[in-house]
């Protein structure tokens, strides 16, 4: 992702003033890093929070697409609200995925009135992805739970265990180099409704992250991909 983000940024006329990985973490303290208009953070669940905090300390707005660390998000959001940093977080920066999320929210509101339909979800990713379910799946699930009164939470069911009828089951699959596929199904005794999004490559994620960095430059506070897309498309409420 780092190489792809850098390539797309340069193709859009930007300069990469600093690249940081596990071997040069001290570069967070460099003049080059502090001169950046924005930082793009794609790392691991175990390092993301520290990376974001170091961006805050350097006064650099940060775009983060790392998932698996969201228990710390309320604290970071509070820091942004108090003027101690700028963060734009997204579980997925793909424009197509965010349109898919909007469709999922709309369908969930409709299906709330049809109790014969039972929802479930499957997410498929490459074998290198450490967290599960994916951040995108969690976002989809939380939107669904919020809209459907008969579902009060999501879960990853234990093999062989009967699923809880009041919980949304999420199955995760890790295979090959799959960039990301998400499938939401509504099953009833008489038919089945399925919506899905399948990424063809990681390029859509990288392009969205670069656009987010362009958008967050000069802004203060906490933002989401929905905030950015609502602003860029001049729509209100469609993506949130």
GROMACS .gro file of C-alpha atoms in nm:
model
  240
    1UNK     CA    1   0.000   0.000   0.000
    2UNK     CA    2   0.281   0.242   0.085
    3UNK     CA    3   0.444   0.208  -0.256
    4UNK     CA    4   0.109   0.239  -0.434
    5UNK     CA    5   0.009   0.547  -0.232
    6UNK     CA    6   0.345   0.713  -0.309
    7UNK     CA    7   0.311   0.637  -0.681
    8UNK     CA    8  -0.042   0.780  -0.700
    9UNK     CA    9   0.056   1.088  -0.495
   10UNK     CA   10   0.347   1.165  -0.728
   11UNK     CA   11   0.127   1.113  -1.034
   12UNK     CA   12  -0.112   1.373  -0.887
   13UNK     CA   13   0.170   1.626  -0.856
   14UNK     CA   14   0.262   1.579  -0.490
   15UNK     CA   15   0.605   1.548  -0.330
   16UNK     CA   16   0.679   1.277  -0.073
   17UNK     CA   17   0.888   1.464   0.184
   18UNK     CA   18   0.930   1.174   0.428
   19UNK     CA   19   0.871   0.799   0.434
   20UNK     CA   20   0.870   0.621   0.770
   21UNK     CA   21   0.879   0.250   0.848
   22UNK     CA   22   0.999   0.026   1.128
   23UNK     CA   23   1.364   0.102   1.053
   24UNK     CA   24   1.350   0.484   1.079
   25UNK     CA   25   1.081   0.571   1.334
   26UNK     CA   26   1.296   0.865   1.454
   27UNK     CA   27   1.200   1.043   1.132
   28UNK     CA   28   0.877   1.152   1.306
   29UNK     CA   29   1.099   1.413   1.475
   30UNK     CA   30   1.257   1.537   1.153
   31UNK     CA   31   1.209   1.875   0.987
   32UNK     CA   32   1.110   1.692   0.670
   33UNK     CA   33   0.819   1.522   0.844
   34UNK     CA   34   0.706   1.838   1.022
   35UNK     CA   35   0.697   2.016   0.684
   36UNK     CA   36   0.436   1.774   0.545
   37UNK     CA   37   0.085   1.898   0.462
   38UNK     CA   38  -0.053   1.559   0.567
   39UNK     CA   39   0.060   1.208   0.659
   40UNK     CA   40  -0.097   0.886   0.535
   41UNK     CA   41  -0.083   0.607   0.793
   42UNK     CA   42  -0.125   0.246   0.675
   43UNK     CA   43   0.054   0.020   0.923
   44UNK     CA   44  -0.055  -0.249   1.171
   45UNK     CA   45  -0.307  -0.259   1.457
   46UNK     CA   46  -0.022  -0.263   1.710
   47UNK     CA   47   0.155   0.047   1.577
   48UNK     CA   48  -0.124   0.268   1.441
   49UNK     CA   49  -0.211   0.454   1.761
   50UNK     CA   50   0.152   0.546   1.836
   51UNK     CA   51   0.199   0.659   1.476
   52UNK     CA   52  -0.109   0.882   1.495
   53UNK     CA   53   0.001   1.031   1.828
   54UNK     CA   54   0.343   1.111   1.684
   55UNK     CA   55   0.174   1.286   1.391
   56UNK     CA   56  -0.029   1.489   1.641
   57UNK     CA   57   0.290   1.581   1.828
   58UNK     CA   58   0.452   1.701   1.504
   59UNK     CA   59   0.145   1.907   1.410
   60UNK     CA   60   0.083   1.705   1.093
   61UNK     CA   61  -0.275   1.611   0.996
   62UNK     CA   62  -0.298   1.234   0.956
   63UNK     CA   63  -0.511   1.009   0.736
   64UNK     CA   64  -0.532   0.658   0.880
   65UNK     CA   65  -0.666   0.349   0.706
   66UNK     CA   66  -0.530   0.094   0.954
   67UNK     CA   67  -0.796  -0.121   1.121
   68UNK     CA   68  -0.803  -0.336   1.433
   69UNK     CA   69  -0.728  -0.061   1.691
   70UNK     CA   70  -1.062   0.119   1.723
   71UNK     CA   71  -1.088   0.076   2.100
   72UNK     CA   72  -0.850   0.376   2.114
   73UNK     CA   73  -1.046   0.589   1.865
   74UNK     CA   74  -1.264   0.773   2.124
   75UNK     CA   75  -0.952   0.901   2.302
   76UNK     CA   76  -0.792   1.018   1.976
   77UNK     CA   77  -1.117   1.180   1.866
   78UNK     CA   78  -1.135   1.362   2.199
   79UNK     CA   79  -0.781   1.495   2.143
   80UNK     CA   80  -0.888   1.623   1.801
   81UNK     CA   81  -1.195   1.791   1.949
   82UNK     CA   82  -0.964   1.968   2.198
   83UNK     CA   83  -0.737   2.095   1.922
   84UNK     CA   84  -0.451   1.853   1.993
   85UNK     CA   85  -0.447   1.688   1.652
   86UNK     CA   86  -0.619   1.633   1.318
   87UNK     CA   87  -0.728   1.284   1.213
   88UNK     CA   88  -0.928   1.156   0.918
   89UNK     CA   89  -1.008   0.791   0.978
   90UNK     CA   90  -1.161   0.543   0.738
   91UNK     CA   91  -1.201   0.168   0.753
   92UNK     CA   92  -1.197   0.180   0.373
   93UNK     CA   93  -1.107   0.469   0.142
   94UNK     CA   94  -1.246   0.314  -0.178
   95UNK     CA   95  -1.517   0.530  -0.334
   96UNK     CA   96  -1.702   0.215  -0.444
   97UNK     CA   97  -1.697   0.070  -0.093
   98UNK     CA   98  -1.838   0.391   0.052
   99UNK     CA   99  -2.120   0.385  -0.205
  100UNK     CA  100  -2.175   0.020  -0.104
  101UNK     CA  101  -2.193   0.127   0.261
  102UNK     CA  102  -2.463   0.381   0.171
  103UNK     CA  103  -2.660   0.108  -0.011
  104UNK     CA  104  -2.618  -0.122   0.292
  105UNK     CA  105  -2.758   0.144   0.527
  106UNK     CA  106  -3.057   0.207   0.301
  107UNK     CA  107  -3.135  -0.163   0.257
  108UNK     CA  108  -3.106  -0.225   0.633
  109UNK     CA  109  -3.365   0.047   0.701
  110UNK     CA  110  -3.601  -0.115   0.449
  111UNK     CA  111  -3.548  -0.468   0.587
  112UNK     CA  112  -3.621  -0.353   0.942
  113UNK     CA  113  -3.990  -0.386   0.848
  114UNK     CA  114  -3.954  -0.741   0.711
  115UNK     CA  115  -3.875  -0.975   1.005
  116UNK     CA  116  -3.881  -1.292   0.790
  117UNK     CA  117  -3.540  -1.191   0.651
  118UNK     CA  118  -3.226  -1.280   0.848
  119UNK     CA  119  -2.903  -1.093   0.769
  120UNK     CA  120  -2.551  -1.235   0.756
  121UNK     CA  121  -2.214  -1.121   0.623
  122UNK     CA  122  -1.899  -1.270   0.471
  123UNK     CA  123  -1.571  -1.081   0.425
  124UNK     CA  124  -1.281  -1.221   0.219
  125UNK     CA  125  -0.925  -1.082   0.226
  126UNK     CA  126  -0.565  -1.174   0.150
  127UNK     CA  127  -0.371  -1.401   0.386
  128UNK     CA  128  -0.156  -1.112   0.512
  129UNK     CA  129  -0.447  -0.928   0.677
  130UNK     CA  130  -0.401  -0.965   1.053
  131UNK     CA  131  -0.733  -0.846   1.197
  132UNK     CA  132  -1.078  -0.997   1.158
  133UNK     CA  133  -1.345  -0.917   1.087
  134UNK     CA  134  -1.220  -0.641   0.861
  135UNK     CA  135  -1.273  -0.280   0.957
  136UNK     CA  136  -1.504  -0.242   0.658
  137UNK     CA  137  -1.711  -0.540   0.775
  138UNK     CA  138  -1.739  -0.389   1.122
  139UNK     CA  139  -1.856  -0.057   0.975
  140UNK     CA  140  -2.114  -0.237   0.760
  141UNK     CA  141  -2.225  -0.443   1.060
  142UNK     CA  142  -2.259  -0.147   1.296
  143UNK     CA  143  -2.467   0.043   1.039
  144UNK     CA  144  -2.692  -0.261   1.001
  145UNK     CA  145  -2.728  -0.314   1.378
  146UNK     CA  146  -2.823   0.051   1.421
  147UNK     CA  147  -3.100   0.027   1.159
  148UNK     CA  148  -3.252  -0.314   1.242
  149UNK     CA  149  -3.438  -0.342   1.571
  150UNK     CA  150  -3.425  -0.723   1.592
  151UNK     CA  151  -3.044  -0.731   1.568
  152UNK     CA  152  -2.859  -0.598   1.874
  153UNK     CA  153  -2.493  -0.682   1.793
  154UNK     CA  154  -2.259  -0.858   1.553
  155UNK     CA  155  -2.048  -1.166   1.623
  156UNK     CA  156  -1.806  -1.412   1.468
  157UNK     CA  157  -1.988  -1.740   1.545
  158UNK     CA  158  -1.793  -2.030   1.691
  159UNK     CA  159  -1.774  -2.332   1.456
  160UNK     CA  160  -2.053  -2.578   1.526
  161UNK     CA  161  -2.238  -2.338   1.755
  162UNK     CA  162  -2.594  -2.235   1.674
  163UNK     CA  163  -2.592  -1.862   1.585
  164UNK     CA  164  -2.772  -1.614   1.809
  165UNK     CA  165  -3.085  -1.497   1.624
  166UNK     CA  166  -3.041  -1.146   1.764
  167UNK     CA  167  -2.682  -1.111   1.642
  168UNK     CA  168  -2.544  -1.051   1.292
  169UNK     CA  169  -2.300  -1.332   1.207
  170UNK     CA  170  -1.981  -1.231   1.024
  171UNK     CA  171  -1.767  -1.499   0.859
  172UNK     CA  172  -1.409  -1.410   0.767
  173UNK     CA  173  -1.208  -1.588   0.497
  174UNK     CA  174  -0.835  -1.537   0.430
  175UNK     CA  175  -0.709  -1.663   0.096
  176UNK     CA  176  -0.444  -1.576  -0.162
  177UNK     CA  177  -0.401  -1.208  -0.245
  178UNK     CA  178  -0.770  -1.111  -0.246
  179UNK     CA  179  -0.784  -0.727  -0.209
  180UNK     CA  180  -1.121  -0.734  -0.038
  181UNK     CA  181  -1.473  -0.870  -0.089
  182UNK     CA  182  -1.776  -0.801   0.131
  183UNK     CA  183  -2.110  -0.978   0.095
  184UNK     CA  184  -2.427  -0.895   0.287
  185UNK     CA  185  -2.714  -1.144   0.259
  186UNK     CA  186  -3.077  -1.124   0.371
  187UNK     CA  187  -3.226  -1.476   0.376
  188UNK     CA  188  -3.593  -1.570   0.412
  189UNK     CA  189  -3.790  -1.897   0.371
  190UNK     CA  190  -3.894  -1.792   0.020
  191UNK     CA  191  -3.602  -1.597  -0.127
  192UNK     CA  192  -3.267  -1.430  -0.066
  193UNK     CA  193  -3.134  -1.079  -0.126
  194UNK     CA  194  -2.758  -1.030  -0.167
  195UNK     CA  195  -2.548  -0.717  -0.211
  196UNK     CA  196  -2.171  -0.730  -0.252
  197UNK     CA  197  -1.860  -0.529  -0.328
  198UNK     CA  198  -1.549  -0.687  -0.479
  199UNK     CA  199  -1.229  -0.487  -0.509
  200UNK     CA  200  -1.027  -0.570  -0.820
  201UNK     CA  201  -0.703  -0.428  -0.677
  202UNK     CA  202  -0.577  -0.208  -0.395
  203UNK     CA  203  -0.552   0.093  -0.624
  204UNK     CA  204  -0.897   0.222  -0.526
  205UNK     CA  205  -0.799   0.222  -0.157
  206UNK     CA  206  -0.474   0.406  -0.229
  207UNK     CA  207  -0.635   0.669  -0.453
  208UNK     CA  208  -0.901   0.738  -0.190
  209UNK     CA  209  -0.633   0.780   0.078
  210UNK     CA  210  -0.442   1.032  -0.133
  211UNK     CA  211  -0.763   1.225  -0.202
  212UNK     CA  212  -0.830   1.224   0.174
  213UNK     CA  213  -0.483   1.370   0.239
  214UNK     CA  214  -0.552   1.642  -0.016
  215UNK     CA  215  -0.886   1.719   0.150
  216UNK     CA  216  -0.765   1.722   0.511
  217UNK     CA  217  -0.480   1.968   0.444
  218UNK     CA  218  -0.538   2.281   0.651
  219UNK     CA  219  -0.836   2.138   0.843
  220UNK     CA  220  -0.859   2.092   1.218
  221UNK     CA  221  -1.043   1.822   1.412
  222UNK     CA  222  -1.171   1.469   1.357
  223UNK     CA  223  -1.314   1.360   1.022
  224UNK     CA  224  -1.431   1.049   0.840
  225UNK     CA  225  -1.438   0.942   0.477
  226UNK     CA  226  -1.810   1.022   0.485
  227UNK     CA  227  -1.731   1.384   0.577
  228UNK     CA  228  -1.491   1.411   0.285
  229UNK     CA  229  -1.726   1.251   0.029
  230UNK     CA  230  -2.025   1.455   0.146
  231UNK     CA  231  -1.818   1.771   0.097
  232UNK     CA  232  -1.671   1.670  -0.239
  233UNK     CA  233  -2.008   1.558  -0.382
  234UNK     CA  234  -2.205   1.843  -0.221
  235UNK     CA  235  -2.447   1.596  -0.067
  236UNK     CA  236  -2.577   1.593   0.290
  237UNK     CA  237  -2.637   1.266   0.472
  238UNK     CA  238  -2.585   1.033   0.174
  239UNK     CA  239  -2.254   0.893   0.300
  240UNK     CA  240  -2.322   0.913   0.674
   0.00000   0.00000   0.00000
